[in-house]
mmCIF file of C-alpha atoms in Angstrom:
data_model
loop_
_atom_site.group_PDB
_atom_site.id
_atom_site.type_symbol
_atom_site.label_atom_id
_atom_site.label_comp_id
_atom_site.label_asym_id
_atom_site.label_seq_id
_atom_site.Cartn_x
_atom_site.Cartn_y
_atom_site.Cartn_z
ATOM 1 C CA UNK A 1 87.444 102.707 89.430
ATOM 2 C CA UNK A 2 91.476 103.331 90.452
ATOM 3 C CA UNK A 3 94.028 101.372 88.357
ATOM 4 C CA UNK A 4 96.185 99.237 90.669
ATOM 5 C CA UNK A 5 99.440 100.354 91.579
ATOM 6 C CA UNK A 6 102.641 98.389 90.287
ATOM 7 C CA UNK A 7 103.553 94.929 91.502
ATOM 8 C CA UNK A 8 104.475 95.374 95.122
ATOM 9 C CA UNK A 9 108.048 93.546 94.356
ATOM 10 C CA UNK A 10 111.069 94.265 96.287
ATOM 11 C CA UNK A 11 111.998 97.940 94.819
ATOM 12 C CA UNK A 12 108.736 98.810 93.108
ATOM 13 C CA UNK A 13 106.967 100.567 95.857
ATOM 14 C CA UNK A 14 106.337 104.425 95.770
ATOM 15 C CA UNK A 15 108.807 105.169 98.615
ATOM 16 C CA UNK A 16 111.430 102.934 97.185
ATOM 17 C CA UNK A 17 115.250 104.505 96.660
ATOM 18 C CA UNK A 18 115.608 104.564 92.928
ATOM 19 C CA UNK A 19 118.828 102.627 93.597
ATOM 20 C CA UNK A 20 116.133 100.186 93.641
ATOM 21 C CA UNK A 21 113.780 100.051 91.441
ATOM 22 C CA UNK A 22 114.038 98.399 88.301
ATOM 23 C CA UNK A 23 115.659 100.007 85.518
ATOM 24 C CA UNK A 24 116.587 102.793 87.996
ATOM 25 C CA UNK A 25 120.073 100.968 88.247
ATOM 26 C CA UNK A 26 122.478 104.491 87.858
ATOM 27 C CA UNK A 27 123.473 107.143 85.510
ATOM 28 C CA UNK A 28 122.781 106.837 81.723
ATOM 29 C CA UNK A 29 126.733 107.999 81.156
ATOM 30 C CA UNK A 30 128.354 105.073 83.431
ATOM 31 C CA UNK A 31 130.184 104.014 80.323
ATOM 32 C CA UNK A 32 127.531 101.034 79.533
ATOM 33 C CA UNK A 33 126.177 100.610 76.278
ATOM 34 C CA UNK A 34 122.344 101.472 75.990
ATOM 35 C CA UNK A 35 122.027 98.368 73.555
ATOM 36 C CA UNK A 36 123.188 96.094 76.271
ATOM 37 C CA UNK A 37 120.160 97.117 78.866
ATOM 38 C CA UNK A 38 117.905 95.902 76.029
ATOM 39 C CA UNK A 39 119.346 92.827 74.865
ATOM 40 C CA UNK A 40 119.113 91.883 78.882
ATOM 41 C CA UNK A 41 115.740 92.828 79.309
ATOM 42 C CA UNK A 42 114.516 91.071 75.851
ATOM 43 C CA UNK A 43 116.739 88.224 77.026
ATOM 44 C CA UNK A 44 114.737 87.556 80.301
ATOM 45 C CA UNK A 45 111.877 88.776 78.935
ATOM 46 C CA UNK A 46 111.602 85.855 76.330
ATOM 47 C CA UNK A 47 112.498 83.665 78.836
ATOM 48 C CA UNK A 48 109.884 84.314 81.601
ATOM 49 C CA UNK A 49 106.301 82.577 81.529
ATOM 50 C CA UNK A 50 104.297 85.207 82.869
ATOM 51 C CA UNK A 51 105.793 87.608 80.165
ATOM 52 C CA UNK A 52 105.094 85.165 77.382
ATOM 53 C CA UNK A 53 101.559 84.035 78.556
ATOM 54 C CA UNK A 54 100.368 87.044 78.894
ATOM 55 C CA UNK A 55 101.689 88.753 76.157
ATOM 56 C CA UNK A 56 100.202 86.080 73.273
ATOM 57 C CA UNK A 57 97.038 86.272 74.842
ATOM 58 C CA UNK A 58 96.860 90.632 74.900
ATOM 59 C CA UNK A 59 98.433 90.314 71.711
ATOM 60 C CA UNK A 60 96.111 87.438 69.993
ATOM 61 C CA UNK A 61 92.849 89.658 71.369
ATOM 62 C CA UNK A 62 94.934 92.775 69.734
ATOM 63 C CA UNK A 63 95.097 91.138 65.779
ATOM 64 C CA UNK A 64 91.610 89.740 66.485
ATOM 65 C CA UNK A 65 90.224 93.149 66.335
ATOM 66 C CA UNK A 66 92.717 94.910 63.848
ATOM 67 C CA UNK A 67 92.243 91.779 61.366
ATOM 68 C CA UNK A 68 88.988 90.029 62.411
ATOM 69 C CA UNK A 69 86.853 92.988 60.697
ATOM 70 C CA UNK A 70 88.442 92.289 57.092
ATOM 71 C CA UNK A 71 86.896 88.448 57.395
ATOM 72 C CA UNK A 72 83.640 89.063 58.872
ATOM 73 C CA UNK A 73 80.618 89.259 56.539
ATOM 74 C CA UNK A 74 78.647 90.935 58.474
ATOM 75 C CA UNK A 75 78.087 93.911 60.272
ATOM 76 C CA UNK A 76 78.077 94.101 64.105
ATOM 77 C CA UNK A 77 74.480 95.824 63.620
ATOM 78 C CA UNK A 78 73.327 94.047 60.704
ATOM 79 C CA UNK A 79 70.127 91.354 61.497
ATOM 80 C CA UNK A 80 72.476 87.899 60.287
ATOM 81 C CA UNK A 81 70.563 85.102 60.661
ATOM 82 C CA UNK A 82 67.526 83.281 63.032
ATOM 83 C CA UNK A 83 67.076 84.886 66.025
ATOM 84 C CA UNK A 84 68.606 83.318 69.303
ATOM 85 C CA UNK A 85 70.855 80.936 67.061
ATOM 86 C CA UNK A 86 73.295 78.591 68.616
ATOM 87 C CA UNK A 87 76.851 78.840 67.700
ATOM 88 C CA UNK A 88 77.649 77.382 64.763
ATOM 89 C CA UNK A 89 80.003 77.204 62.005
ATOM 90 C CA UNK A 90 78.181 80.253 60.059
ATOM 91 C CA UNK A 91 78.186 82.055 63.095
ATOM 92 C CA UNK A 92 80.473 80.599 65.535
ATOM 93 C CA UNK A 93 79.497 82.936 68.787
ATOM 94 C CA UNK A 94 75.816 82.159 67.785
ATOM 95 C CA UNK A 95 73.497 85.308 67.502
ATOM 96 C CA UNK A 96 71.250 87.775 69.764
ATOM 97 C CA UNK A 97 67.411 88.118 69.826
ATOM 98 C CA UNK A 98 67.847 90.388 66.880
ATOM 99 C CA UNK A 99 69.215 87.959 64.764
ATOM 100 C CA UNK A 100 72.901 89.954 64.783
ATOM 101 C CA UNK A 101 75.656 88.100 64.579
ATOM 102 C CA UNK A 102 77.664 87.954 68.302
ATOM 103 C CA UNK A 103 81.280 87.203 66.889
ATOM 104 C CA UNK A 104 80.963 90.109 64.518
ATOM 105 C CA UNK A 105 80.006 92.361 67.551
ATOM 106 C CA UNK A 106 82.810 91.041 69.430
ATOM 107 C CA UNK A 107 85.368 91.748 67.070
ATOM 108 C CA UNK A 108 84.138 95.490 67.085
ATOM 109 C CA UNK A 109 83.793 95.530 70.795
ATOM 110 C CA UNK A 110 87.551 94.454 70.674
ATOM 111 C CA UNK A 111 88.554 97.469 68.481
ATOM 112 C CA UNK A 112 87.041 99.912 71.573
ATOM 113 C CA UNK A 113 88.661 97.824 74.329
ATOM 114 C CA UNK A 114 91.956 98.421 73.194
ATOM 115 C CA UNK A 115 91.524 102.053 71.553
ATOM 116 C CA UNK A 116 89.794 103.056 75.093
ATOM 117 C CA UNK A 117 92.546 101.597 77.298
ATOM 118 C CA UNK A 118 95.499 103.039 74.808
ATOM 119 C CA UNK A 119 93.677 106.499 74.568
ATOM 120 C CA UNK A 120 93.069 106.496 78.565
ATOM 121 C CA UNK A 121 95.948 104.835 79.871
ATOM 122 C CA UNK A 122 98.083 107.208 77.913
ATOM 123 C CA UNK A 123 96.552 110.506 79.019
ATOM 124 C CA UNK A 124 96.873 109.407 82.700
ATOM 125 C CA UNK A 125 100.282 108.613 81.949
ATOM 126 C CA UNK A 126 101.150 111.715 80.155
ATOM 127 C CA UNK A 127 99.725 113.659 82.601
ATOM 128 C CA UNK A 128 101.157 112.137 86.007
ATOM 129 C CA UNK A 129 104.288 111.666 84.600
ATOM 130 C CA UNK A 130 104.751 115.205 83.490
ATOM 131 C CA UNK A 131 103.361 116.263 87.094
ATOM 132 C CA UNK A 132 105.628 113.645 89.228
ATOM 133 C CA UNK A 133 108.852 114.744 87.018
ATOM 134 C CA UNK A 134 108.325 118.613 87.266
ATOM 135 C CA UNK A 135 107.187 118.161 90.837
ATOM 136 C CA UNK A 136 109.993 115.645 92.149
ATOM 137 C CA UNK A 137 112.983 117.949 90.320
ATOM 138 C CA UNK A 138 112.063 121.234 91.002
ATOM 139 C CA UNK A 139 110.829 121.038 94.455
ATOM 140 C CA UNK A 140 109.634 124.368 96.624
ATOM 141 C CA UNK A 141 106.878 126.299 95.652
ATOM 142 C CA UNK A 142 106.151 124.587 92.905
ATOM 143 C CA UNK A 143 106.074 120.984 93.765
ATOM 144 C CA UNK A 144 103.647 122.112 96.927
ATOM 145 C CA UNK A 145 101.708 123.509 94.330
ATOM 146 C CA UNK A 146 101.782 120.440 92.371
ATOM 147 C CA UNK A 147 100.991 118.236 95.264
ATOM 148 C CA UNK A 148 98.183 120.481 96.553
ATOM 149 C CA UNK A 149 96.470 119.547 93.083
ATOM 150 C CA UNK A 150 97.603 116.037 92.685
ATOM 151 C CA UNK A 151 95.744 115.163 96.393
ATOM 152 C CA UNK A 152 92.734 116.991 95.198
ATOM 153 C CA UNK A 153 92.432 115.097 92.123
ATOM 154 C CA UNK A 154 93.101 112.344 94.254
ATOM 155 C CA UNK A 155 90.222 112.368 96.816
ATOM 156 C CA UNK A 156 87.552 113.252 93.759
ATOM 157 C CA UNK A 157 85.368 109.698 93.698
ATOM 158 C CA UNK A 158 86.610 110.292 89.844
ATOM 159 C CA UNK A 159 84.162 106.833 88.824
ATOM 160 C CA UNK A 160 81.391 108.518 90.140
ATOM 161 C CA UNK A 161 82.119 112.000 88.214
ATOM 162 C CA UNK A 162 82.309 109.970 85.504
ATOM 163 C CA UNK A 163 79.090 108.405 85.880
ATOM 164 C CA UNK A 164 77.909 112.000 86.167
ATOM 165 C CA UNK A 165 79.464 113.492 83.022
ATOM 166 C CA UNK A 166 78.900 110.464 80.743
ATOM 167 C CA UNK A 167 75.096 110.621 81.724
ATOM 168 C CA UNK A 168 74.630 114.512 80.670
ATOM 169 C CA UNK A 169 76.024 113.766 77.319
ATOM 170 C CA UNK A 170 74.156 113.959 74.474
ATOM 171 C CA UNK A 171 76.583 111.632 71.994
ATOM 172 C CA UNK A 172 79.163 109.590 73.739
ATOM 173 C CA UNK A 173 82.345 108.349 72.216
ATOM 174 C CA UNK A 174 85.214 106.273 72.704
ATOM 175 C CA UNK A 175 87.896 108.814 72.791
ATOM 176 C CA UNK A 176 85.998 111.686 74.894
ATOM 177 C CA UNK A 177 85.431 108.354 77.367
ATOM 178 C CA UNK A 178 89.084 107.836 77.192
ATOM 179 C CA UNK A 179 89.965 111.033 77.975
ATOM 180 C CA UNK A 180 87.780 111.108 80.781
ATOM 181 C CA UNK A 181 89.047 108.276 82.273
ATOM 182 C CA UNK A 182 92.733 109.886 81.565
ATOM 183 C CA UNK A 183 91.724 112.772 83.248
ATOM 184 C CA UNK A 184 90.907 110.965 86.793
ATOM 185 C CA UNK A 185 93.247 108.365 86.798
ATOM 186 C CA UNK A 186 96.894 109.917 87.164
ATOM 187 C CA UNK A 187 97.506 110.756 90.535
ATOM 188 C CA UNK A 188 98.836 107.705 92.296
ATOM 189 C CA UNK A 189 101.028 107.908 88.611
ATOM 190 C CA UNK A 190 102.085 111.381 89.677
ATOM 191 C CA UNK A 191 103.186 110.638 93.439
ATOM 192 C CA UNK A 192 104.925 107.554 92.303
ATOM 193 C CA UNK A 193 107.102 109.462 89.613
ATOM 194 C CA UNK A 194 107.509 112.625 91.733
ATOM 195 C CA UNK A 195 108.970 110.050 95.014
ATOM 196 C CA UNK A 196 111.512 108.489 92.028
ATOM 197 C CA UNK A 197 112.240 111.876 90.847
ATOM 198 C CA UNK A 198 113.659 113.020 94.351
ATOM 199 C CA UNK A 199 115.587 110.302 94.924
ATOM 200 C CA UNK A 200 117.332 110.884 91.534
ATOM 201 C CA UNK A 201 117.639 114.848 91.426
ATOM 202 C CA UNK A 202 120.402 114.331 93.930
ATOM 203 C CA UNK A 203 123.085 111.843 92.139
ATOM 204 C CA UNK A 204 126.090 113.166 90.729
ATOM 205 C CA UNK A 205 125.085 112.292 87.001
ATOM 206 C CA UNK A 206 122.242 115.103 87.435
ATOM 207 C CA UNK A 207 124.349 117.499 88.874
ATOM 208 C CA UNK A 208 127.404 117.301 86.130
ATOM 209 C CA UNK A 209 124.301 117.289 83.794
ATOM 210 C CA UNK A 210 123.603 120.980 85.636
ATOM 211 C CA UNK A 211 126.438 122.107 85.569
ATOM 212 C CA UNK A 212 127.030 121.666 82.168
ATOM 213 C CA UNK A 213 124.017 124.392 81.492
ATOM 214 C CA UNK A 214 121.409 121.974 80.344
ATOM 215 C CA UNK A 215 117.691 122.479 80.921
ATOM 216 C CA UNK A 216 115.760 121.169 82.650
ATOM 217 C CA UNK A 217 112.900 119.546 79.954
ATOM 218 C CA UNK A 218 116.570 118.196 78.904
ATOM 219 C CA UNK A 219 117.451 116.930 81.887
ATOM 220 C CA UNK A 220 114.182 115.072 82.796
ATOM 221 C CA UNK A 221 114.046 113.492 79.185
ATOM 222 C CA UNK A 222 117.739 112.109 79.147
ATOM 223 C CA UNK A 223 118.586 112.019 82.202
ATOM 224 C CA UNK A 224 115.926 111.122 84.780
ATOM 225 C CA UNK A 225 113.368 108.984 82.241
ATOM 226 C CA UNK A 226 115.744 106.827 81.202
ATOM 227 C CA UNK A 227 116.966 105.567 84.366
ATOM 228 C CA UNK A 228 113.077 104.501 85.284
ATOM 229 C CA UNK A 229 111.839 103.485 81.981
ATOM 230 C CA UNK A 230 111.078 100.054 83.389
ATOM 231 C CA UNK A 231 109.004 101.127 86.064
ATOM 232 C CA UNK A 232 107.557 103.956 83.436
ATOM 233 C CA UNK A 233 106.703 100.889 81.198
ATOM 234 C CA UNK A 234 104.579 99.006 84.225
ATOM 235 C CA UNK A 235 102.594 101.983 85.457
ATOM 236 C CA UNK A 236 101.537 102.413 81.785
ATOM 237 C CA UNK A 237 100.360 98.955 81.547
ATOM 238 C CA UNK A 238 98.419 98.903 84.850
ATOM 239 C CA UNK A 239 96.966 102.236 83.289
ATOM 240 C CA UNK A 240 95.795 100.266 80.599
ATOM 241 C CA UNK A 241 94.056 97.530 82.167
ATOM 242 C CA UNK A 242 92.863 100.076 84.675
ATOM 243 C CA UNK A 243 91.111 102.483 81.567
ATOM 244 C CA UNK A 244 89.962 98.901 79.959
ATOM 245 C CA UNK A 245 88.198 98.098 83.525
ATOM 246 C CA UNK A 246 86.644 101.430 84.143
ATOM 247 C CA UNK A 247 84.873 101.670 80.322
ATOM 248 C CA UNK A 248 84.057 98.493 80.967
ATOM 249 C CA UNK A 249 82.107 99.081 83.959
ATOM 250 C CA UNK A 250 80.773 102.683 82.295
ATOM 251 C CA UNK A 251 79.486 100.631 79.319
ATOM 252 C CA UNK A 252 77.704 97.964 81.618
ATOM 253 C CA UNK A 253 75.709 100.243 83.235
ATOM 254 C CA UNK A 254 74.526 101.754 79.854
ATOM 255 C CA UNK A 255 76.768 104.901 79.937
ATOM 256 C CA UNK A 256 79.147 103.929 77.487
ATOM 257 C CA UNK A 257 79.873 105.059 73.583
ATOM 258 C CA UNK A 258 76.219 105.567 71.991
ATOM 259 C CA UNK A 259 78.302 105.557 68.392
ATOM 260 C CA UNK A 260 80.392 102.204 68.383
ATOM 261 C CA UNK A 261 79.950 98.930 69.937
ATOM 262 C CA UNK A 262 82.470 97.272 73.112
ATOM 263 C CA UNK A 263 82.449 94.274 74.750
ATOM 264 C CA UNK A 264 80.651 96.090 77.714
ATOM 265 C CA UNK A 265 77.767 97.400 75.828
ATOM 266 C CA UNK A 266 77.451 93.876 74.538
ATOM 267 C CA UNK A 267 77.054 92.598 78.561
ATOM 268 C CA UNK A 268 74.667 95.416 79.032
ATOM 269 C CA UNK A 269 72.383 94.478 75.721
ATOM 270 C CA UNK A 270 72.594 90.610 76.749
ATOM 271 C CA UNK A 271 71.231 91.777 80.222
ATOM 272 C CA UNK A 272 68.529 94.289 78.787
ATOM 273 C CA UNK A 273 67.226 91.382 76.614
ATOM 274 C CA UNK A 274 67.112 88.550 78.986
ATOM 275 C CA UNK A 275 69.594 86.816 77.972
ATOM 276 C CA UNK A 276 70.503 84.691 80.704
ATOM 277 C CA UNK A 277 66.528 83.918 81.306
ATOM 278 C CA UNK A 278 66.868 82.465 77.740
ATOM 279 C CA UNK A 279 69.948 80.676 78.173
ATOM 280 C CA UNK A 280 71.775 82.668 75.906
ATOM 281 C CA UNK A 281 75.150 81.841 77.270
ATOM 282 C CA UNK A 282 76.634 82.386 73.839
ATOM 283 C CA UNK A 283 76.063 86.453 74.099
ATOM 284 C CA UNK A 284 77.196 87.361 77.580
ATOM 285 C CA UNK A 285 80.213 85.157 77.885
ATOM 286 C CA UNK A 286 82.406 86.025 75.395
ATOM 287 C CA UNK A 287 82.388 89.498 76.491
ATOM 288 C CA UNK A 288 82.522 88.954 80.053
ATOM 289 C CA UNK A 289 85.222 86.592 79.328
ATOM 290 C CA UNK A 290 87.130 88.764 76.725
ATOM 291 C CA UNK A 291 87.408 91.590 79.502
ATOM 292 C CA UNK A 292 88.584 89.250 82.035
ATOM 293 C CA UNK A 293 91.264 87.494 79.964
ATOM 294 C CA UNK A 294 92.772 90.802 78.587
ATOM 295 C CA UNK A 295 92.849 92.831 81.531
ATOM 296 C CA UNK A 296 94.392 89.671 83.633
ATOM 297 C CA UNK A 297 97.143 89.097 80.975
ATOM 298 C CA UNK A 298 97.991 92.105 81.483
ATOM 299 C CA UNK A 299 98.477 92.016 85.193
ATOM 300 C CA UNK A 300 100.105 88.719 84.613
ATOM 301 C CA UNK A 301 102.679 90.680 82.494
ATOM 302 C CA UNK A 302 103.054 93.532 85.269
ATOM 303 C CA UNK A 303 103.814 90.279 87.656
ATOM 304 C CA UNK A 304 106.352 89.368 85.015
ATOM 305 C CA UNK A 305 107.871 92.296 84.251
ATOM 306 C CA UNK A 306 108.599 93.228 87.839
ATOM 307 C CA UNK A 307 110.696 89.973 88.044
ATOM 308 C CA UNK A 308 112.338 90.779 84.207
ATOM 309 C CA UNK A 309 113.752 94.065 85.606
ATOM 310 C CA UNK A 310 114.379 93.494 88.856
ATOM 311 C CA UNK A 311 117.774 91.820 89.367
ATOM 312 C CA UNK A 312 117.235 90.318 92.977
ATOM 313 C CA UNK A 313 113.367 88.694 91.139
ATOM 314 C CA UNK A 314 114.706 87.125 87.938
ATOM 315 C CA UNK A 315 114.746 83.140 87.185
ATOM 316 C CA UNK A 316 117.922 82.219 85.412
#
């Protein structure tokens, strides 16, 4: 499954001048104070609904499963209560066939949503972003090279190799899925950055930074990263909702993490056991419904953020 690209707002595509893009407004040394760029973003950012919604709900999921474990009194393996129980106020997401106790589950399955989308999201973005920067400044040889193994990566069915590896392994895990997922997800990161990059390598700030004998790891950290931090910011956020989705779907079809529970393997277990013949509504929504609200905040936020840092988008 490929991570959708950034919003398709005026200056976010791929081939768009970083004149731009959001956050790609000019040099860092045009005599404006750092501290004002973020006291304008926070300022619209506070301000627009999209931002807001979908950040309290992302976040609300996020201290459900950092602080719902410490309140829980059971287990998410542990046999609760009656069999097939209603919700109720000693278990308020009801339990399974099993007797285990479907809020306590969730609450773990939250814990490997978030740790699987962080872990994934940010080895796609390390890894394309390294690639696009390298690729877009130092051009020739090198950025062929780069290409040439960006658009192989690319045309790899990468969800299907991942079907393939997770179903050889012996012991699954959240992080080795994560990294997986990392692993195949980068490139449209990569030809995004490296299109930026190019447009940028050519403005005067980067040459007086040249010719002034700094490197070039120096260069692409203060120089070029700054000036697209906003659009840096996005892509990692689609890459999380993207990693989220694709575990998701791994999980489902009973190739996910053999050694911790998620709120796929809990779709996959209500399916195994019937649970919609029995009208167990109470174990396959939640889940369903966690995934769905956390990875569409989070597009809701892209949405949101596209019009924060874009000038020509914002609502005063």
């Amino acid at each position: 499954m490929t991570a959708t690209r950034p919003v398709a707002g005026p200056g976010t595509g791929p081939g768009a001048e970083a004149s731009e893009l959001p956050g790609v407004a000019g040099p860092t040394t045009s005599g404006r104070k750092p501290g004002g760029d973020v006291r304008e973003t926070l300022y619209f950012a506070l301000r627009n609904p999209k931002v807001l919604i979908g950040g309290v709900v992302v976040v609300g999921f996020l201290l459900l499963g950092l602080i719902g474990p410490a309140f829980l009194k059971y287990a998410p393996m542990d046999y609760a209560g009656p069999p097939m129980a209603p919700p109720s106020a000693e278990f308020p997401f009801g339990t399974t066939t099993f007797g285990q106790d479907v809020f306590a589950q969730f609450v773990a399955g939250l814990r490997s949503t978030f740790l699987v989308g962080l872990l994934g999201g940010g080895v796609a973005a390390v890894i394309g972003m390294t690639i696009g920067f390298v690729a877009g400044y130092r051009g020739g040889l090198i950025d062929e090279l780069l290409n040439m193994l960006t658009n192989v990566v690319l045309v790899i069915p990468g969800f299907v190799v991942l079907i393939i590896i997770n179903a050889y392994l012996g012991v699954r895990s959240v992080p080795m899925q994560a990294l997986y997922i990392g692993v195949f997800s980068w490139p449209w990161v990569a030809r995004a950055v490296r299109s930026q990059t190019l447009s940028l390598r050519s403005r005067d700030f980067i040459d007086l930074a040249r010719l002034s004998g700094v490197g070039v790891g120096t260069i692409l950290r203060r120089e070029v990263a700054p000036n697209m931090y906003s659009y840096l910011f996005m892509t990692f956020v689609l890459l999380f909702g993207g990693s989220i989705l694709t575990a998701a779907s791994l999980d489902f079809i009973g190739l996910g993490p053999t050694n911790a529970m998620s709120l796929g393997l809990m779709m996959n277990q209500a399916v195994q056991w019937s649970a919609l013949h029995l009208g167990l509504w109470w174990w396959f929504i939640p889940p369903g419904l966690g995934i769905t609200l956390i990875v569409g905040s989070l597009y809701i936020m892209n949405v949101g953020l596209d019009e924060v840092f874009n000038p020509k988008l914002r609502e005063m």
